[in-house]
Amino acid sequence: VPIHGPFSDDFLWVHLDDWPHGPIRLTESQASLFAAFWKHRQQAQSAELLMREAGLASERPIDVFKVKAANRGDPRYEGPLKVYETLVIRHRRLGLYQLAS
């Protein structure tokens, strides 16, 4: 059930209207990152701050959404990437990220 915008209470599930395969299941890392995005949804933040708050060692948020070649085309792996591409706004020149409104 969507509680935080399209996210479930624990950020492990996402509901996107244009995703035909039903709710999208995120990994713990992806959910932690979206919880950090949600906390700072009013203002763009640096990747460093978001990744640190999520407890992740990667440098860029996209790193936890990459789909391996063997998993391409599988909605279980493509779904989280679709969530990232749909809901995250990247201000590349400034190195800032935020959730879309």
mmCIF file of N, CA and C in Angstrom:
data_model
loop_
_atom_site.group_PDB
_atom_site.id
_atom_site.type_symbol
_atom_site.label_atom_id
_atom_site.label_comp_id
_atom_site.label_asym_id
_atom_site.label_seq_id
_atom_site.Cartn_x
_atom_site.Cartn_y
_atom_site.Cartn_z
ATOM 1 N N VAL A 1 0.842 -1.181 0.000
ATOM 2 C CA VAL A 1 0.000 0.000 0.000
ATOM 3 C C VAL A 1 0.891 1.250 0.000
ATOM 4 N N PRO A 2 0.676 2.163 -0.942
ATOM 5 C CA PRO A 2 1.470 3.393 -0.967
ATOM 6 C C PRO A 2 1.209 4.257 0.269
ATOM 7 N N ILE A 3 2.257 4.628 0.953
ATOM 8 C CA ILE A 3 2.167 5.477 2.146
ATOM 9 C C ILE A 3 2.926 6.786 1.902
ATOM 10 N N HIS A 4 4.169 6.664 1.447
ATOM 11 C CA HIS A 4 5.038 7.817 1.164
ATOM 12 C C HIS A 4 5.021 8.037 -0.348
ATOM 13 N N GLY A 5 4.069 8.814 -0.835
ATOM 14 C CA GLY A 5 3.940 8.969 -2.280
ATOM 15 C C GLY A 5 3.686 7.603 -2.884
ATOM 16 N N PRO A 6 4.506 7.170 -3.851
ATOM 17 C CA PRO A 6 4.306 5.846 -4.456
ATOM 18 C C PRO A 6 4.944 4.706 -3.651
ATOM 19 N N PHE A 7 5.610 5.014 -2.539
ATOM 20 C CA PHE A 7 6.353 4.020 -1.763
ATOM 21 C C PHE A 7 5.533 3.433 -0.616
ATOM 22 N N SER A 8 5.804 2.163 -0.322
ATOM 23 C CA SER A 8 5.221 1.540 0.867
ATOM 24 C C SER A 8 5.874 2.145 2.108
ATOM 25 N N ASP A 9 5.351 1.820 3.262
ATOM 26 C CA ASP A 9 5.850 2.368 4.523
ATOM 27 C C ASP A 9 7.343 2.086 4.726
ATOM 28 N N ASP A 10 7.805 0.911 4.304
ATOM 29 C CA ASP A 10 9.212 0.530 4.478
ATOM 30 C C ASP A 10 10.061 0.802 3.232
ATOM 31 N N PHE A 11 9.472 1.436 2.222
ATOM 32 C CA PHE A 11 10.142 1.789 0.962
ATOM 33 C C PHE A 11 10.559 0.571 0.138
ATOM 34 N N LEU A 12 10.112 -0.625 0.491
ATOM 35 C CA LEU A 12 10.484 -1.827 -0.253
ATOM 36 C C LEU A 12 9.597 -2.068 -1.475
ATOM 37 N N TRP A 13 8.456 -1.416 -1.544
ATOM 38 C CA TRP A 13 7.537 -1.566 -2.674
ATOM 39 C C TRP A 13 7.198 -0.189 -3.243
ATOM 40 N N VAL A 14 7.091 -0.143 -4.573
ATOM 41 C CA VAL A 14 6.771 1.110 -5.269
ATOM 42 C C VAL A 14 5.630 0.843 -6.251
ATOM 43 N N HIS A 15 4.706 1.771 -6.303
ATOM 44 C CA HIS A 15 3.576 1.680 -7.221
ATOM 45 C C HIS A 15 3.725 2.774 -8.281
ATOM 46 N N LEU A 16 3.943 2.362 -9.515
ATOM 47 C CA LEU A 16 4.015 3.299 -10.640
ATOM 48 C C LEU A 16 2.833 3.036 -11.561
ATOM 49 N N ASP A 17 2.106 4.081 -11.908
ATOM 50 C CA ASP A 17 0.921 3.931 -12.758
ATOM 51 C C ASP A 17 1.249 3.355 -14.133
ATOM 52 N N ASP A 18 2.408 3.698 -14.676
ATOM 53 C CA ASP A 18 2.733 3.258 -16.030
ATOM 54 C C ASP A 18 3.549 1.956 -16.073
ATOM 55 N N TRP A 19 3.623 1.235 -14.955
ATOM 56 C CA TRP A 19 4.348 -0.043 -14.908
ATOM 57 C C TRP A 19 3.310 -1.166 -14.957
ATOM 58 N N PRO A 20 3.293 -1.963 -16.025
ATOM 59 C CA PRO A 20 2.229 -2.956 -16.200
ATOM 60 C C PRO A 20 2.361 -4.221 -15.341
ATOM 61 N N HIS A 21 3.429 -4.387 -14.611
ATOM 62 C CA HIS A 21 3.688 -5.637 -13.895
ATOM 63 C C HIS A 21 3.327 -5.586 -12.413
ATOM 64 N N GLY A 22 2.589 -4.581 -11.981
ATOM 65 C CA GLY A 22 2.186 -4.472 -10.586
ATOM 66 C C GLY A 22 3.225 -3.762 -9.742
ATOM 67 N N PRO A 23 3.093 -3.838 -8.415
ATOM 68 C CA PRO A 23 4.051 -3.164 -7.527
ATOM 69 C C PRO A 23 5.478 -3.662 -7.765
ATOM 70 N N ILE A 24 6.423 -2.761 -7.632
ATOM 71 C CA ILE A 24 7.841 -3.066 -7.877
ATOM 72 C C ILE A 24 8.531 -3.286 -6.547
ATOM 73 N N ARG A 25 9.205 -4.416 -6.423
ATOM 74 C CA ARG A 25 9.937 -4.770 -5.204
ATOM 75 C C ARG A 25 11.358 -4.234 -5.322
ATOM 76 N N LEU A 26 11.796 -3.481 -4.301
ATOM 77 C CA LEU A 26 13.158 -2.965 -4.252
ATOM 78 C C LEU A 26 14.006 -3.820 -3.316
ATOM 79 N N THR A 27 15.313 -3.772 -3.502
ATOM 80 C CA THR A 27 16.224 -4.427 -2.570
ATOM 81 C C THR A 27 16.334 -3.553 -1.319
ATOM 82 N N GLU A 28 16.934 -4.080 -0.286
ATOM 83 C CA GLU A 28 17.141 -3.301 0.948
ATOM 84 C C GLU A 28 17.968 -2.039 0.656
ATOM 85 N N SER A 29 19.010 -2.179 -0.159
ATOM 86 C CA SER A 29 19.860 -1.024 -0.500
ATOM 87 C C SER A 29 19.076 0.039 -1.256
ATOM 88 N N GLN A 30 18.290 -0.394 -2.234
ATOM 89 C CA GLN A 30 17.491 0.542 -3.010
ATOM 90 C C GLN A 30 16.455 1.231 -2.122
ATOM 91 N N ALA A 31 15.831 0.461 -1.237
ATOM 92 C CA ALA A 31 14.829 1.031 -0.328
ATOM 93 C C ALA A 31 15.470 2.041 0.627
ATOM 94 N N SER A 32 16.656 1.735 1.130
ATOM 95 C CA SER A 32 17.366 2.663 2.021
ATOM 96 C C SER A 32 17.685 3.963 1.303
ATOM 97 N N LEU A 33 18.081 3.847 0.049
ATOM 98 C CA LEU A 33 18.390 5.045 -0.731
ATOM 99 C C LEU A 33 17.129 5.883 -0.954
ATOM 100 N N PHE A 34 16.005 5.241 -1.290
ATOM 101 C CA PHE A 34 14.775 6.003 -1.484
ATOM 102 C C PHE A 34 14.263 6.599 -0.183
ATOM 103 N N ALA A 35 14.528 5.958 0.945
ATOM 104 C CA ALA A 35 14.166 6.557 2.234
ATOM 105 C C ALA A 35 14.961 7.848 2.449
ATOM 106 N N ALA A 36 16.240 7.842 2.061
ATOM 107 C CA ALA A 36 17.059 9.058 2.165
ATOM 108 C C ALA A 36 16.552 10.130 1.201
ATOM 109 N N PHE A 37 16.190 9.727 -0.022
ATOM 110 C CA PHE A 37 15.604 10.679 -0.972
ATOM 111 C C PHE A 37 14.332 11.283 -0.385
ATOM 112 N N TRP A 38 13.481 10.444 0.207
ATOM 113 C CA TRP A 38 12.209 10.912 0.757
ATOM 114 C C TRP A 38 12.446 11.913 1.878
ATOM 115 N N LYS A 39 13.399 11.620 2.734
ATOM 116 C CA LYS A 39 13.713 12.506 3.856
ATOM 117 C C LYS A 39 14.088 13.905 3.353
ATOM 118 N N HIS A 40 14.767 13.979 2.222
ATOM 119 C CA HIS A 40 15.244 15.246 1.662
ATOM 120 C C HIS A 40 14.470 15.639 0.403
ATOM 121 N N ARG A 41 13.219 15.203 0.297
ATOM 122 C CA ARG A 41 12.472 15.415 -0.948
ATOM 123 C C ARG A 41 12.232 16.873 -1.299
ATOM 124 N N GLN A 42 12.351 17.762 -0.340
ATOM 125 C CA GLN A 42 12.103 19.180 -0.601
ATOM 126 C C GLN A 42 13.301 19.900 -1.219
ATOM 127 N N GLN A 43 14.486 19.290 -1.138
ATOM 128 C CA GLN A 43 15.685 19.972 -1.626
ATOM 129 C C GLN A 43 16.669 18.957 -2.217
ATOM 130 N N ALA A 44 17.276 19.332 -3.333
ATOM 131 C CA ALA A 44 18.275 18.468 -3.969
ATOM 132 C C ALA A 44 19.482 18.309 -3.041
ATOM 133 N N GLN A 45 20.046 17.103 -3.065
ATOM 134 C CA GLN A 45 21.186 16.792 -2.197
ATOM 135 C C GLN A 45 22.307 16.163 -3.015
ATOM 136 N N SER A 46 23.506 16.186 -2.461
ATOM 137 C CA SER A 46 24.639 15.555 -3.124
ATOM 138 C C SER A 46 24.522 14.039 -3.029
ATOM 139 N N ALA A 47 25.110 13.364 -3.995
ATOM 140 C CA ALA A 47 25.132 11.903 -3.973
ATOM 141 C C ALA A 47 25.815 11.411 -2.708
ATOM 142 N N GLU A 48 26.877 12.090 -2.312
ATOM 143 C CA GLU A 48 27.623 11.686 -1.123
ATOM 144 C C GLU A 48 26.728 11.653 0.111
ATOM 145 N N LEU A 49 25.937 12.704 0.319
ATOM 146 C CA LEU A 49 25.051 12.759 1.482
ATOM 147 C C LEU A 49 23.996 11.663 1.414
ATOM 148 N N LEU A 50 23.366 11.496 0.265
ATOM 149 C CA LEU A 50 22.316 10.494 0.121
ATOM 150 C C LEU A 50 22.852 9.081 0.336
ATOM 151 N N MET A 51 24.000 8.789 -0.258
ATOM 152 C CA MET A 51 24.583 7.454 -0.128
ATOM 153 C C MET A 51 25.020 7.193 1.311
ATOM 154 N N ARG A 52 25.561 8.186 1.971
ATOM 155 C CA ARG A 52 25.977 8.038 3.367
ATOM 156 C C ARG A 52 24.759 7.770 4.256
ATOM 157 N N GLU A 53 23.692 8.542 4.063
ATOM 158 C CA GLU A 53 22.483 8.349 4.875
ATOM 159 C C GLU A 53 21.848 6.987 4.633
ATOM 160 N N ALA A 54 22.004 6.471 3.413
ATOM 161 C CA ALA A 54 21.457 5.153 3.097
ATOM 162 C C ALA A 54 22.376 4.030 3.573
ATOM 163 N N GLY A 55 23.573 4.387 4.032
ATOM 164 C CA GLY A 55 24.520 3.378 4.498
ATOM 165 C C GLY A 55 25.166 2.605 3.374
ATOM 166 N N LEU A 56 25.329 3.261 2.223
ATOM 167 C CA LEU A 56 25.885 2.600 1.040
ATOM 168 C C LEU A 56 27.261 3.150 0.704
ATOM 169 N N ALA A 57 28.110 2.288 0.159
ATOM 170 C CA ALA A 57 29.483 2.671 -0.132
ATOM 171 C C ALA A 57 29.679 3.169 -1.568
ATOM 172 N N SER A 58 28.714 2.970 -2.443
ATOM 173 C CA SER A 58 28.843 3.412 -3.830
ATOM 174 C C SER A 58 28.916 4.934 -3.906
ATOM 175 N N GLU A 59 29.453 5.424 -5.011
ATOM 176 C CA GLU A 59 29.598 6.864 -5.187
ATOM 177 C C GLU A 59 28.352 7.528 -5.765
ATOM 178 N N ARG A 60 27.611 6.801 -6.600
ATOM 179 C CA ARG A 60 26.461 7.386 -7.283
ATOM 180 C C ARG A 60 25.199 6.566 -7.006
ATOM 181 N N PRO A 61 24.075 7.218 -6.864
ATOM 182 C CA PRO A 61 22.828 6.489 -6.615
ATOM 183 C C PRO A 61 22.495 5.443 -7.683
ATOM 184 N N ILE A 62 22.782 5.720 -8.936
ATOM 185 C CA ILE A 62 22.455 4.777 -10.009
ATOM 186 C C ILE A 62 23.149 3.433 -9.826
ATOM 187 N N ASP A 63 24.255 3.408 -9.092
ATOM 188 C CA ASP A 63 25.016 2.166 -8.919
ATOM 189 C C ASP A 63 24.180 1.033 -8.338
ATOM 190 N N VAL A 64 23.228 1.320 -7.476
ATOM 191 C CA VAL A 64 22.432 0.257 -6.853
ATOM 192 C C VAL A 64 21.228 -0.162 -7.707
ATOM 193 N N PHE A 65 21.089 0.438 -8.898
ATOM 194 C CA PHE A 65 19.985 0.097 -9.789
ATOM 195 C C PHE A 65 20.442 -0.530 -11.100
ATOM 196 N N LYS A 66 21.724 -0.704 -11.292
ATOM 197 C CA LYS A 66 22.234 -1.268 -12.544
ATOM 198 C C LYS A 66 21.709 -2.684 -12.737
ATOM 199 N N VAL A 67 21.391 -2.999 -13.987
ATOM 200 C CA VAL A 67 20.854 -4.311 -14.336
ATOM 201 C C VAL A 67 21.937 -5.080 -15.091
ATOM 202 N N LYS A 68 22.271 -6.266 -14.592
ATOM 203 C CA LYS A 68 23.264 -7.109 -15.254
ATOM 204 C C LYS A 68 22.700 -7.618 -16.571
ATOM 205 N N ALA A 69 23.584 -7.880 -17.521
ATOM 206 C CA ALA A 69 23.166 -8.324 -18.849
ATOM 207 C C ALA A 69 22.262 -9.558 -18.777
ATOM 208 N N ALA A 70 22.561 -10.479 -17.889
ATOM 209 C CA ALA A 70 21.770 -11.703 -17.770
ATOM 210 C C ALA A 70 20.350 -11.436 -17.273
ATOM 211 N N ASN A 71 20.118 -10.295 -16.632
ATOM 212 C CA ASN A 71 18.806 -9.977 -16.069
ATOM 213 C C ASN A 71 18.010 -8.978 -16.895
ATOM 214 N N ARG A 72 18.561 -8.543 -18.014
ATOM 215 C CA ARG A 72 17.845 -7.581 -18.863
ATOM 216 C C ARG A 72 16.555 -8.186 -19.378
ATOM 217 N N GLY A 73 15.506 -7.376 -19.337
ATOM 218 C CA GLY A 73 14.200 -7.820 -19.795
ATOM 219 C C GLY A 73 13.353 -8.445 -18.697
ATOM 220 N N ASP A 74 13.939 -8.738 -17.554
ATOM 221 C CA ASP A 74 13.208 -9.333 -16.434
ATOM 222 C C ASP A 74 12.620 -8.201 -15.585
ATOM 223 N N PRO A 75 11.288 -8.140 -15.449
ATOM 224 C CA PRO A 75 10.658 -7.050 -14.689
ATOM 225 C C PRO A 75 11.146 -6.935 -13.241
ATOM 226 N N ARG A 76 11.587 -8.032 -12.642
ATOM 227 C CA ARG A 76 12.087 -7.972 -11.262
ATOM 228 C C ARG A 76 13.321 -7.095 -11.156
ATOM 229 N N TYR A 77 14.114 -7.021 -12.224
ATOM 230 C CA TYR A 77 15.340 -6.222 -12.220
ATOM 231 C C TYR A 77 15.155 -4.888 -12.938
ATOM 232 N N GLU A 78 14.340 -4.897 -13.973
ATOM 233 C CA GLU A 78 14.079 -3.672 -14.727
ATOM 234 C C GLU A 78 13.175 -2.712 -13.954
ATOM 235 N N GLY A 79 12.305 -3.251 -13.101
ATOM 236 C CA GLY A 79 11.372 -2.422 -12.328
ATOM 237 C C GLY A 79 12.062 -1.390 -11.456
ATOM 238 N N PRO A 80 13.026 -1.795 -10.611
ATOM 239 C CA PRO A 80 13.717 -0.806 -9.786
ATOM 240 C C PRO A 80 14.426 0.272 -10.612
ATOM 241 N N LEU A 81 14.996 -0.111 -11.758
ATOM 242 C CA LEU A 81 15.636 0.880 -12.624
ATOM 243 C C LEU A 81 14.592 1.862 -13.161
ATOM 244 N N LYS A 82 13.419 1.346 -13.520
ATOM 245 C CA LYS A 82 12.327 2.209 -13.992
ATOM 246 C C LYS A 82 11.920 3.203 -12.897
ATOM 247 N N VAL A 83 11.865 2.737 -11.646
ATOM 248 C CA VAL A 83 11.529 3.618 -10.524
ATOM 249 C C VAL A 83 12.565 4.737 -10.433
ATOM 250 N N TYR A 84 13.832 4.378 -10.492
ATOM 251 C CA TYR A 84 14.904 5.380 -10.407
ATOM 252 C C TYR A 84 14.786 6.381 -11.552
ATOM 253 N N GLU A 85 14.630 5.881 -12.766
ATOM 254 C CA GLU A 85 14.561 6.766 -13.937
ATOM 255 C C GLU A 85 13.321 7.665 -13.895
ATOM 256 N N THR A 86 12.241 7.184 -13.312
ATOM 257 C CA THR A 86 10.995 7.938 -13.256
ATOM 258 C C THR A 86 10.972 8.955 -12.119
ATOM 259 N N LEU A 87 11.513 8.580 -10.961
ATOM 260 C CA LEU A 87 11.327 9.395 -9.766
ATOM 261 C C LEU A 87 12.516 10.241 -9.331
ATOM 262 N N VAL A 88 13.692 10.010 -9.911
ATOM 263 C CA VAL A 88 14.870 10.762 -9.470
ATOM 264 C C VAL A 88 15.241 11.803 -10.517
ATOM 265 N N ILE A 89 15.362 13.031 -10.063
ATOM 266 C CA ILE A 89 15.821 14.126 -10.918
ATOM 267 C C ILE A 89 17.305 14.325 -10.634
ATOM 268 N N ARG A 90 18.097 14.325 -11.693
ATOM 269 C CA ARG A 90 19.541 14.511 -11.556
ATOM 270 C C ARG A 90 19.927 15.886 -12.090
ATOM 271 N N HIS A 91 20.570 16.670 -11.240
ATOM 272 C CA HIS A 91 21.114 17.971 -11.643
ATOM 273 C C HIS A 91 22.607 17.730 -11.866
ATOM 274 N N ARG A 92 22.939 17.192 -13.024
ATOM 275 C CA ARG A 92 24.297 16.705 -13.281
ATOM 276 C C ARG A 92 25.375 17.761 -13.111
ATOM 277 N N ARG A 93 25.132 18.943 -13.628
ATOM 278 C CA ARG A 93 26.163 19.990 -13.539
ATOM 279 C C ARG A 93 26.479 20.341 -12.093
ATOM 280 N N LEU A 94 25.473 20.248 -11.218
ATOM 281 C CA LEU A 94 25.670 20.577 -9.812
ATOM 282 C C LEU A 94 25.991 19.343 -8.966
ATOM 283 N N GLY A 95 25.806 18.154 -9.549
ATOM 284 C CA GLY A 95 26.050 16.928 -8.799
ATOM 285 C C GLY A 95 25.006 16.675 -7.727
ATOM 286 N N LEU A 96 23.769 17.118 -7.984
ATOM 287 C CA LEU A 96 22.705 16.994 -6.992
ATOM 288 C C LEU A 96 21.581 16.091 -7.515
ATOM 289 N N TYR A 97 20.877 15.486 -6.563
ATOM 290 C CA TYR A 97 19.795 14.552 -6.864
ATOM 291 C C TYR A 97 18.593 14.876 -5.974
ATOM 292 N N GLN A 98 17.379 14.624 -6.494
ATOM 293 C CA GLN A 98 16.198 14.763 -5.663
ATOM 294 C C GLN A 98 15.038 13.975 -6.264
ATOM 295 N N LEU A 99 14.042 13.732 -5.452
ATOM 296 C CA LEU A 99 12.834 13.059 -5.929
ATOM 297 C C LEU A 99 12.011 14.033 -6.742
ATOM 298 N N ALA A 100 11.387 13.499 -7.804
ATOM 299 C CA ALA A 100 10.453 14.304 -8.586
ATOM 300 C C ALA A 100 9.219 14.559 -7.733
ATOM 301 N N SER A 101 8.603 15.684 -7.933
ATOM 302 C CA SER A 101 7.374 16.026 -7.172
ATOM 303 C C SER A 101 6.186 15.271 -7.683
#
